[in-house]
Coordinates of C-alpha atoms and ligand atoms in Angstrom, one line a residue:
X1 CA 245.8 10.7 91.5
X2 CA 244.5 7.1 91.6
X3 CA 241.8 5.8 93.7
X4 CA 243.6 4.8 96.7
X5 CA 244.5 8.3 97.3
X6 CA 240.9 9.7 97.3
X7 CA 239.9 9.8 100.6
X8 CA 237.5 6.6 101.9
X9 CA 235.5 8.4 103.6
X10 CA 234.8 10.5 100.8
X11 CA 233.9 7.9 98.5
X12 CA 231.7 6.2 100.2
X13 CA 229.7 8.7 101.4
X14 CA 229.9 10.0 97.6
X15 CA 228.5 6.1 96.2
X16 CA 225.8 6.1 99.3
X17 CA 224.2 9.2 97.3
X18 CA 225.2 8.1 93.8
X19 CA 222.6 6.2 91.8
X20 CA 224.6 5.4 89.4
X21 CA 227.7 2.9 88.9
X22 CA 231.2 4.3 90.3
X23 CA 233.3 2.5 88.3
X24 CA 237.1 2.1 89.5
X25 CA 240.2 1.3 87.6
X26 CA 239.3 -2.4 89.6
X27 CA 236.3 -3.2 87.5
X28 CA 235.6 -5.2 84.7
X29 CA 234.1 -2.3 83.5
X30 CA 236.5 0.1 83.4
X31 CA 238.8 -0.5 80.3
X32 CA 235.4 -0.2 78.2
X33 CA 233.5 2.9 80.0
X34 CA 236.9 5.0 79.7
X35 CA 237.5 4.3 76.3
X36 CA 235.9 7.0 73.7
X37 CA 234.8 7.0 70.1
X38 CA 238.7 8.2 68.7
X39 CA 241.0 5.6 70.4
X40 CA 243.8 8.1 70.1
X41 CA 242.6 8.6 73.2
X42 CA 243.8 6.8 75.8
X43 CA 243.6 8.2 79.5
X44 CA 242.9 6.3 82.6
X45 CA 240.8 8.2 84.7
X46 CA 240.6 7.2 88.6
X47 CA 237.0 7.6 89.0
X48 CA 233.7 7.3 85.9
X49 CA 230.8 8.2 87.9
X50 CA 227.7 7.3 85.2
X51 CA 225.0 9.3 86.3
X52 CA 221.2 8.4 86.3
X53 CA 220.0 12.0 88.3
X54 CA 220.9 15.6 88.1
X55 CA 221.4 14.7 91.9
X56 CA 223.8 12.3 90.8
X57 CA 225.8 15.2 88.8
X58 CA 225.7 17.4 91.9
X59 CA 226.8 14.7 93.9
X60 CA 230.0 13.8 91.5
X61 CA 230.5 17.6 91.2
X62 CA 231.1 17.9 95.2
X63 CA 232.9 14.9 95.7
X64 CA 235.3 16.1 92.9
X65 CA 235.6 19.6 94.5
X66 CA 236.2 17.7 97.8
X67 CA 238.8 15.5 96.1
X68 CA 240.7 18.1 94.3
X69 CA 240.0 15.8 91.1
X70 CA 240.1 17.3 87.5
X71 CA 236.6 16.8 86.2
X72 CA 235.8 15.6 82.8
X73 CA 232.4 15.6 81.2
X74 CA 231.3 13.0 78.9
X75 CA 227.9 13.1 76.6
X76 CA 228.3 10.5 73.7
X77 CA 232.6 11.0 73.7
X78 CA 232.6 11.6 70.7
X79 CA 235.2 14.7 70.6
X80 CA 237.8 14.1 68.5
X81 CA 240.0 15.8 71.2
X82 CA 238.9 13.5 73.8
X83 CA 237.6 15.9 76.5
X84 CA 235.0 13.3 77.6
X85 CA 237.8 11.5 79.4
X86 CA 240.7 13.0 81.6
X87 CA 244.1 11.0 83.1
X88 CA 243.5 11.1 87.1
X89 CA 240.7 12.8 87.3
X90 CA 236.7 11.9 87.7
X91 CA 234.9 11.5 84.9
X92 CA 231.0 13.0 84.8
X93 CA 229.4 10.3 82.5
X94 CA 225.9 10.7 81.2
X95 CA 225.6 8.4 78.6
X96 CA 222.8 6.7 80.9
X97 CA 220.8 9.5 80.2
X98 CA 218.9 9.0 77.2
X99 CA 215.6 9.2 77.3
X100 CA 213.6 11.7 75.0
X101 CA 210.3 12.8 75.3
X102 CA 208.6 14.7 72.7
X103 CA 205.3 16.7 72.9
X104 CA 204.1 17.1 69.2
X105 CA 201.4 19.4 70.2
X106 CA 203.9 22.1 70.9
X107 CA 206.8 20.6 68.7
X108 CA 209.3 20.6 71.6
X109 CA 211.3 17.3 72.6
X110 CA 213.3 17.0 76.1
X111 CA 216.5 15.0 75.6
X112 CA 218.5 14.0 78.0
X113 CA 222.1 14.6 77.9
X114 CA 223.2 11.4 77.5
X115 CA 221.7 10.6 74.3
X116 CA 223.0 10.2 70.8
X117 CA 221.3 12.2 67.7
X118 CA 219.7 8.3 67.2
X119 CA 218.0 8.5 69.8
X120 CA 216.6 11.8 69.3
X121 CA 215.4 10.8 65.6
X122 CA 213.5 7.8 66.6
X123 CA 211.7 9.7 69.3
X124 CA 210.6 13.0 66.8
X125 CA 209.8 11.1 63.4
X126 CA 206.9 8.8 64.6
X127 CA 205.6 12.7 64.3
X128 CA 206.7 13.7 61.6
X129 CA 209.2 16.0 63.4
X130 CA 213.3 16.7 63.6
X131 CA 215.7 19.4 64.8
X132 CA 218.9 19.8 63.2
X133 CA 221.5 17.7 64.6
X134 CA 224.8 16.0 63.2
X135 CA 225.4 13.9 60.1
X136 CA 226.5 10.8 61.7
X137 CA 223.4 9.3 64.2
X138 CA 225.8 7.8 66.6
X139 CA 227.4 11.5 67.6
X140 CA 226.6 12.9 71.5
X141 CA 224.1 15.5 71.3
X142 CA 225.4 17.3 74.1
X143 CA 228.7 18.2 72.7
X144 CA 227.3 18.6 69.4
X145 CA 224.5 20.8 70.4
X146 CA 227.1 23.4 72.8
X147 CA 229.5 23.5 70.5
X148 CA 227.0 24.7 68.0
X149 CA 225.7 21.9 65.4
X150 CA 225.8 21.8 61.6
X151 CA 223.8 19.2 60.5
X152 CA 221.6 18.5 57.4
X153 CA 218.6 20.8 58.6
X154 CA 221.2 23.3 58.7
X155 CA 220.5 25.9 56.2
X156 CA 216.3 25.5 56.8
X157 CA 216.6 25.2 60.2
X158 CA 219.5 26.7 61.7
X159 CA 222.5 25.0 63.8
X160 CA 221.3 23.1 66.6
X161 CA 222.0 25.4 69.1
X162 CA 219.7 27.7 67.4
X163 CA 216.5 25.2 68.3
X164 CA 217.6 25.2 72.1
X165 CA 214.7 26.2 73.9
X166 CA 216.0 26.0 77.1
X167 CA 218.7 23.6 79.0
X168 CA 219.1 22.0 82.8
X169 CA 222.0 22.3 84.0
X170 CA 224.2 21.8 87.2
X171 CA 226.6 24.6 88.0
X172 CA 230.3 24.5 89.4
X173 CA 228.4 25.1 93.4
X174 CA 226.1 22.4 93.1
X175 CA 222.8 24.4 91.8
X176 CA 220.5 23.3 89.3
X177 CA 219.7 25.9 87.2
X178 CA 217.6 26.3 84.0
X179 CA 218.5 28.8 81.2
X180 CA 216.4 30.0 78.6
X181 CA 215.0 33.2 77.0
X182 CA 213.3 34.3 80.3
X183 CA 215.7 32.6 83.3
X184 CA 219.5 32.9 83.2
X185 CA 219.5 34.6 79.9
X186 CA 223.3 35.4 80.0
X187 CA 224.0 31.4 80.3
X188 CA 221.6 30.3 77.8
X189 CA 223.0 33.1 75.3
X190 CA 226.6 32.0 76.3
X191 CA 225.7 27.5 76.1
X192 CA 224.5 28.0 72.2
X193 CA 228.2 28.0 71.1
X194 CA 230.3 28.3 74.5
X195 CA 230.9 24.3 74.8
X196 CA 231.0 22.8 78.0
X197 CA 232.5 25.6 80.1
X198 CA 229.6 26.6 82.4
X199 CA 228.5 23.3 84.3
X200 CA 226.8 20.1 83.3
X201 CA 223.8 20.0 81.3
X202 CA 221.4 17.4 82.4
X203 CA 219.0 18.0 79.5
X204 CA 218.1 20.3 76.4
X205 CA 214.9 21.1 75.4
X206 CA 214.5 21.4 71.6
X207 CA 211.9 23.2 69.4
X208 CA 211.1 20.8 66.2
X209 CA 209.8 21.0 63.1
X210 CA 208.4 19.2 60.3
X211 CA 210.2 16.9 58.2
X212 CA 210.1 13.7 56.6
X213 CA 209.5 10.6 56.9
X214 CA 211.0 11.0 53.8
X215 CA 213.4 13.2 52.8
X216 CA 215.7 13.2 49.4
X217 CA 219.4 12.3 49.8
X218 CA 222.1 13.6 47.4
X219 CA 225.5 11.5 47.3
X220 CA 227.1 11.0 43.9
X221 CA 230.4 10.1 43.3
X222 CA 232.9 11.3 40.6
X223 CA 236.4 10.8 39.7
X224 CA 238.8 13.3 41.4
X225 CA 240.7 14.3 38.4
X226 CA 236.8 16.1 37.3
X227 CA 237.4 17.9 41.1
X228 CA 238.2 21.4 39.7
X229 CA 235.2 22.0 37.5
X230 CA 232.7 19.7 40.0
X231 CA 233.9 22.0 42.9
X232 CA 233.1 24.9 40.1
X233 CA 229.7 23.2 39.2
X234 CA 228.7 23.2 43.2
X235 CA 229.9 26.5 44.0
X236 CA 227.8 27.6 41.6
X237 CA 225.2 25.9 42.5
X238 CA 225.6 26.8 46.3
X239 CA 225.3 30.3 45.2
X240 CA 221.3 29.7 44.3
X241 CA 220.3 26.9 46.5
X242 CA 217.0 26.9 48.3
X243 CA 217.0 26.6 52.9
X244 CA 215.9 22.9 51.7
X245 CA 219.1 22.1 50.0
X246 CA 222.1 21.6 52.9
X247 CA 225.1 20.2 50.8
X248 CA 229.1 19.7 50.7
X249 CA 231.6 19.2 48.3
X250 CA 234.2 16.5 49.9
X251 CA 237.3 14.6 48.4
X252 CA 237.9 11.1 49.9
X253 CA 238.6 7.6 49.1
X254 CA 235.6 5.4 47.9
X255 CA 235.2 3.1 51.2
X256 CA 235.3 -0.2 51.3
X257 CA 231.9 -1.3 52.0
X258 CA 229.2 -4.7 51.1
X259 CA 227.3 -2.2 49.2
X260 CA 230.0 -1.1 46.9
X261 CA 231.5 -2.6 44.0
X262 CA 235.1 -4.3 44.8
X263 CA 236.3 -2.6 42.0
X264 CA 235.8 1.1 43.4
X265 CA 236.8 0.0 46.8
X266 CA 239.8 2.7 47.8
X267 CA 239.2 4.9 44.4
X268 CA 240.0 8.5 45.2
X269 CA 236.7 10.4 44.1
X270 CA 234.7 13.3 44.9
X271 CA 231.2 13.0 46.6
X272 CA 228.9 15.7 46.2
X273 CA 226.5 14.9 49.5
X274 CA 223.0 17.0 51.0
X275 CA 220.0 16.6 51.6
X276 CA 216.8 18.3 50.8
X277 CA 214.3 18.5 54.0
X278 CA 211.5 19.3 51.5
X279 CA 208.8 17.1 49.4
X280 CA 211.3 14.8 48.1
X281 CA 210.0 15.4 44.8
X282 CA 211.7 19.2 45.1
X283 CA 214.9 17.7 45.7
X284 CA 214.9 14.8 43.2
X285 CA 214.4 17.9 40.4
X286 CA 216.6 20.4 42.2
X287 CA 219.9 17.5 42.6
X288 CA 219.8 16.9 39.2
X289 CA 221.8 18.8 38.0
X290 CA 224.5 17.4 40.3
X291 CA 223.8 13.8 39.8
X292 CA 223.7 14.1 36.2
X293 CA 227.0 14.7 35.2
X294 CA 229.8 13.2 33.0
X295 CA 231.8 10.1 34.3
X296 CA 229.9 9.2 37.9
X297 CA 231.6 6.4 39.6
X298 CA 228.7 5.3 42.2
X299 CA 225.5 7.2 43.3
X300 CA 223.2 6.3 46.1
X301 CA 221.4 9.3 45.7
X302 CA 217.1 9.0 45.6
X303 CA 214.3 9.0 48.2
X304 CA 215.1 7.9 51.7
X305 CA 213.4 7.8 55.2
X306 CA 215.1 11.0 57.0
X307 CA 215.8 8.3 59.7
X308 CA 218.2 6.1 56.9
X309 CA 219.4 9.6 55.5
X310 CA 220.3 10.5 59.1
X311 CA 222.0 6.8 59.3
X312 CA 223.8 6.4 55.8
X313 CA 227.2 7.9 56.9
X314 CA 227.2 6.0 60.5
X315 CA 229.6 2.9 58.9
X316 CA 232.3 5.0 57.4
X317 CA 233.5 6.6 60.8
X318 CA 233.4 4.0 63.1
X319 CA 234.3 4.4 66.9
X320 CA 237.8 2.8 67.3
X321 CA 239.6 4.5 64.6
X322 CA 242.1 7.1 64.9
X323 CA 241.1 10.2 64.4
X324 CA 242.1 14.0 63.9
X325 CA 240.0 16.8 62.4
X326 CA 240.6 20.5 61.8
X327 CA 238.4 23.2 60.7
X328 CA 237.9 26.6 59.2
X329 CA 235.1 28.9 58.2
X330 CA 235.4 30.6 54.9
X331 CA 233.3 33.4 54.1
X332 CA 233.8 32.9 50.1
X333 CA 235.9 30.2 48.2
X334 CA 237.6 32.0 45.6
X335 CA 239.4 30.5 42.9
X336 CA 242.5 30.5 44.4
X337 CA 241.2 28.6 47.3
X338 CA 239.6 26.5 45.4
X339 CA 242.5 25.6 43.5
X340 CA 244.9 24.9 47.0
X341 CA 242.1 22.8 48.4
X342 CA 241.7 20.4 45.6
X343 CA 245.4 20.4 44.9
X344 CA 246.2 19.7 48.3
X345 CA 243.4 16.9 48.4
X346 CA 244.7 15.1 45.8
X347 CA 247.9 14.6 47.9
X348 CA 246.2 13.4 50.9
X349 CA 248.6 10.4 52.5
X350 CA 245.8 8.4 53.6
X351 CA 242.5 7.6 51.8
X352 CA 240.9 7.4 55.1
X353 CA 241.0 11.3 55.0
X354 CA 238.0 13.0 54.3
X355 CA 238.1 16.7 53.2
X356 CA 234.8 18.6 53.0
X357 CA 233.3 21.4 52.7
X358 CA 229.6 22.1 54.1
X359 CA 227.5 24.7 52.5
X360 CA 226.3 27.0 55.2
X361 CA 224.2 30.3 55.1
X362 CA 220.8 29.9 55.1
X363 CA 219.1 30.0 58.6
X364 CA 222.5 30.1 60.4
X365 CA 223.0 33.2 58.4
X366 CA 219.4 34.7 59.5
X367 CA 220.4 35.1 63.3
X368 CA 222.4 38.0 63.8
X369 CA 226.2 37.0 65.2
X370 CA 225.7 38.7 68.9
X371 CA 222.4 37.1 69.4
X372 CA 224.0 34.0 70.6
X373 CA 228.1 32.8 71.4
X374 CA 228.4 31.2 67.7
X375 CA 229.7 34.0 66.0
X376 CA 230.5 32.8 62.3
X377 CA 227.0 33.8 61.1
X378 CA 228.5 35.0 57.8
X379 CA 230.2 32.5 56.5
X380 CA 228.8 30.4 53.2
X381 CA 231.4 27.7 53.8
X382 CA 232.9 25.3 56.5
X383 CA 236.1 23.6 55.8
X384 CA 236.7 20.6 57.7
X385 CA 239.7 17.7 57.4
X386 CA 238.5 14.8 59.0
X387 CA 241.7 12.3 59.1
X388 CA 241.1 8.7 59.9
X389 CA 243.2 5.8 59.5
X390 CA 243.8 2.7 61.9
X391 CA 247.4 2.1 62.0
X392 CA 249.3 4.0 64.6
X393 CA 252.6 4.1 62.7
X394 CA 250.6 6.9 60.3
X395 CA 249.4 9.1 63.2
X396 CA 252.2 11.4 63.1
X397 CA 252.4 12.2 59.5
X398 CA 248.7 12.1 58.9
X399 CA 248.4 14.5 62.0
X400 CA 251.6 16.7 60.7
X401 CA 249.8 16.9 57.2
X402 CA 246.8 17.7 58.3
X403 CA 247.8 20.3 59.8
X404 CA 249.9 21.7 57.1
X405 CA 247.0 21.7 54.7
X406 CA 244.9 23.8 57.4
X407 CA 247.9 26.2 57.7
X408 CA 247.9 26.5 53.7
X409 CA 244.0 27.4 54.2
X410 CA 244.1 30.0 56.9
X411 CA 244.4 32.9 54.5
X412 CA 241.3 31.9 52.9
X413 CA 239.5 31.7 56.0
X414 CA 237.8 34.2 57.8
X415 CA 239.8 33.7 61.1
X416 CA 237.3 31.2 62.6
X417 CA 237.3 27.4 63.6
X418 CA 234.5 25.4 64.6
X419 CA 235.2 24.5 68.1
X420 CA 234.0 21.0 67.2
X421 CA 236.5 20.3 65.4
X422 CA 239.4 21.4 67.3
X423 CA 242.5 18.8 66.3
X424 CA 243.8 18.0 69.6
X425 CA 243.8 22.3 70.8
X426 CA 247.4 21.7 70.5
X427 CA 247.5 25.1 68.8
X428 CA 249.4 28.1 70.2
X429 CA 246.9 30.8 71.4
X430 CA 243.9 31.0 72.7
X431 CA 241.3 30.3 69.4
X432 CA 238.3 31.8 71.4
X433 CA 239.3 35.8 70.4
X434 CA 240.5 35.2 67.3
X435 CA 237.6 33.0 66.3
X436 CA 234.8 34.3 68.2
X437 CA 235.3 38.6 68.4
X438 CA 232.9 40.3 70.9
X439 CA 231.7 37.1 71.7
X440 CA 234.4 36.0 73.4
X441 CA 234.6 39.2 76.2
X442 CA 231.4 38.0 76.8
X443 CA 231.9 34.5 77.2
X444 CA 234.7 34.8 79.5
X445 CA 232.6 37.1 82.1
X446 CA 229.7 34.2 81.8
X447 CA 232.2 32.2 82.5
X448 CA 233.3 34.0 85.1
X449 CA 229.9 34.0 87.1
X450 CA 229.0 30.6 86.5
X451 CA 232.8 28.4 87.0
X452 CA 235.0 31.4 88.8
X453 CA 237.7 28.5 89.0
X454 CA 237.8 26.9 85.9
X455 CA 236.4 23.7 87.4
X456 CA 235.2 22.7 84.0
X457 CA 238.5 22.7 81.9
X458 CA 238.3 20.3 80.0
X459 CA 236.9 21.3 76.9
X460 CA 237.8 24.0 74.6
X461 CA 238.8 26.5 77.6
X462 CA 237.2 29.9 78.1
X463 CA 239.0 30.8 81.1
X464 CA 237.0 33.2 83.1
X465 CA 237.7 37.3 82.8
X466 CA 239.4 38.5 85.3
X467 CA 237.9 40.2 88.0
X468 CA 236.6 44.3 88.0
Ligands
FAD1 C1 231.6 10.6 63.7 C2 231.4 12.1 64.0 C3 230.6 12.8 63.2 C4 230.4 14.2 63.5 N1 229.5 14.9 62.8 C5 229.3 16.2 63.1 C6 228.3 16.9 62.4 O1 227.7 16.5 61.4 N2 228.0 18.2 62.8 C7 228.7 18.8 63.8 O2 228.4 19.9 64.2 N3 229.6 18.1 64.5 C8 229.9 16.8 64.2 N4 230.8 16.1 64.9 C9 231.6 16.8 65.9 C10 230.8 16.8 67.2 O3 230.0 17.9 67.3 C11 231.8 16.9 68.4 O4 232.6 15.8 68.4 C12 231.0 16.9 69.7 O5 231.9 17.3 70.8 C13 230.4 15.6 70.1 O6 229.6 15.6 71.2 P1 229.6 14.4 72.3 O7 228.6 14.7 73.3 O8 229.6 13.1 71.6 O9 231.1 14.6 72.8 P2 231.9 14.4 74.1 O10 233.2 14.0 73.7 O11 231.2 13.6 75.1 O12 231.9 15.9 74.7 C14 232.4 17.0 73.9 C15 232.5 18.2 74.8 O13 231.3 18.6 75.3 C16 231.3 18.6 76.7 N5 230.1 18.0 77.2 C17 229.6 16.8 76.8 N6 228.4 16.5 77.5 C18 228.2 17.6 78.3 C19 227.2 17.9 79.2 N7 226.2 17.1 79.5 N8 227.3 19.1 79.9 C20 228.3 19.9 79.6 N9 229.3 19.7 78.8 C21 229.3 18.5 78.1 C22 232.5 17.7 77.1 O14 232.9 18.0 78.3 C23 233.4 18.0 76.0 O15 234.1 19.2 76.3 C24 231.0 14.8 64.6 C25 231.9 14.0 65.4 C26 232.1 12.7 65.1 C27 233.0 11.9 65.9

């Protein structure tokens, strides 16, 4: 479909109740506002509607419906599959809507659902508050936030879907709705881990918690031929950390960076990265036994504003890159596992791949796997293989590795992916049953009430259960 096919009518009587901007393959605008943060993507939507009003996303929601157009959704577009953006169709933007409002009395912020994990920080830490969100500031916190959310408040505080206290939303129909503990209860249970299947959130509304301003930030670096015993060293360590201490084990290439010495630019290493939401004192004692080991390359590792530890990682994946990532959740890692992961690491065809593995447990453990739609409760461990290069000539074998290594890795998994991460969904199957269990039945009759049609598709589909 392109624009001169939508009917004129219908658009204009869609822009003379749109606050927004309409933006057109015509406009100077356009080549930026469809682009989004993996530029893999490249789709060429006929309509980007950038909302200012939940009236503007009921609005763009009829005149879709009236258009027969494909609807995509877009919070910061920051999906590695590129969901925010569809070829054709109309594209639901909301990155205009970012304001957050916090009341500290009751430690809850409203965040609109436009707004990027940034934008949430600088609101809550003038109080001395947070709620877990992702490790890179720059990151959507709608997308983040339904697909689940493992961030570096993680094991204190849960996943960021946990600290949902309720969430606006606009359904397929038109209707504004909130969900929460009391209203809706079957959609809020089903947007804590469901994705973007069951309308359009206009905002979230988050419970938050102390922490910071200062925090203490872990990130030592270590040659990758120590990788075996340092994976051993933080396993082991994993096994008796405190809800304070959120940390990974990753394998990557030393980036090149202003900051670093030339000489380690593009060294393959081993980075053992956290943070501890405590005193920073706690964490300075507790890291030390990761910091202080034999042969470090580079650490950065020491007392930080939770606003720069929120930031540090923000340069290294820059929008504009290519990008692919994969995922798995792994109850244990046994030695076996640990043995094809760093083997496999050490073979990686680009440095710009990032493999790591995110200590989980903690609070995300605490919350029992029915009580809401992210069902890897269990797991200690998240697997994740973040490709990112810039030249297109290495897509295809970067992609085509990648996803060899995450085959290799399935046995050692426990059968679930985080939905974040999805590589491009190419995969055969539906991931929902095999990954989320009961969850899923349940998740397809939400679905079901709240999109009968499967007018919100594009995303990692539920499709709705079929009727009694
Ligand atoms: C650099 C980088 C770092 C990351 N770090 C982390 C991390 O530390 N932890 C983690 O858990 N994840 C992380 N992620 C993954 C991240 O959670 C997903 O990419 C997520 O989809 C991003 O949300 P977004 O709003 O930016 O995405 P978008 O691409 O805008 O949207 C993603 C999905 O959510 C849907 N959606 C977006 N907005 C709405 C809305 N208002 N209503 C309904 N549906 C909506 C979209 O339709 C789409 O299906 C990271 C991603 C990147 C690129």
């Amino acid at each position: 479909m392109n624009p001169s096919s939508i009917d004129n009518n219908s658009m204009n009587t869609f822009k003379a109740a749109f606050s927004g901007p309409v933006i057109t393959p015509g406009n100077a605008e356009y080549e930026h506002a469809r682009r989004v943060w993996n530029h893999m993507i490249d789709r060429r939507p006929a309509v980007i509607a950038q909302c200012r009003t939940p009236s503007d996303v009921a609005a763009a929601i009829g005149f879709a419906r009236e258009n027969g157009l494909v609807i995509a959704v877009r919070g910061g577009g920051h999906n590695v599959a590129g969901y925010a953006v569809c070829d054709d169709g109309l594209v639901i933007d909301m990155s205009l809507m970012r304001e957050v409002t916090v009341d500290p009395e009751s430690r809850r912020a409203r965040v609109a659902a436009g707004a990027r994990w940034a934008d949430v920080d600088r609101a809550t830490q003038p109080h001395g508050l947070a709620t877990p969100g992702g490790e890179v500031s720059e990151t959507g916190v709608a997308g983040l936030t339904l697909g689940g959310g493992v961030g570096y408040l993680r094991r204190k505080y849960g996943m960021s879907s946990d600290n949902l206290l309720s969430v606006g939303l606009v359904t397929a129909d038109g209707h504004t709705l909130t969900a929460s503990a009391n209203q809706n209860q079957d959609l809020f249970w089903a947007l804590r881990g469901g994705g973007g299947n069951f309308g359009v959130v206009t905002a979230f509304e988050f419970q938050l918690h102390p922490v910071g301003p200062e925090v203490y930030s872990v990130n030592p670096f270590y040659p990758l031929d120590q990788a075996e015993w340092l994976f051993r060293t933080w396993r082991a360590f994993t096994a008796e950390a405190p809800d304070e201490a959120s940390t990974a084990f990753a394998i990557w290439s030393i980036p090149t960076h202003p900051d670093i010495p030339a000489h380690l630019h593009g060294t393959d290493a081993c980075l053992l990265d956290g943070m501890y939401s405590g005193p920073p004192e706690g964490g300075e004692a507790l890291f030390r036994t990761m910091r202080d080991l034999d042969g470090k390359l580079l650490d950065f590792s020491g007392r930080a504003t939770y606003l720069e530890a929120q930031q540090a990682f923000d340069a290294f994946l820059p929008e504009g890159g290519l990008y692919y990532w994969k995922s798995l959740f792994m109850d244990r890692i046994s030695d076996e596992a640990l043995h094809t992961i760093v083997s496999m690491s050490a073979k990686r065809p680009s440095p710009g791949i990032l493999v790591i593995i995110r200590h989980l447990g903690g609070a995300i453990e605490r919350v029992a796997p029915d009580a809401t739609a992210v069902r890897n409760r269990a797991a200690q461990y998240m697997l994740s293989i973040d490709g990112g290069w810039t030249d297109p000539a290495e897509s295809t074998d970067n992609i085509a590795w990648i996803r060899h290594f995450w085959e290799e890795m399935r046995p050692f998994s426990n059968g679930g992916v985080y939905m974040n991460f999805p590589g491009f969904a190419e995969d055969e199957g539906d991931p929902w049953p095999t990954s989320h269990g009961s969850n899923y039945q349940r998740l397809a009759e939400v679905k079901r009430k709240y999109d009968p049609t499967n007018l919100f598709r594009m995303n990692q589909n539920i499709r709705p259960a079929e009727g009694p």
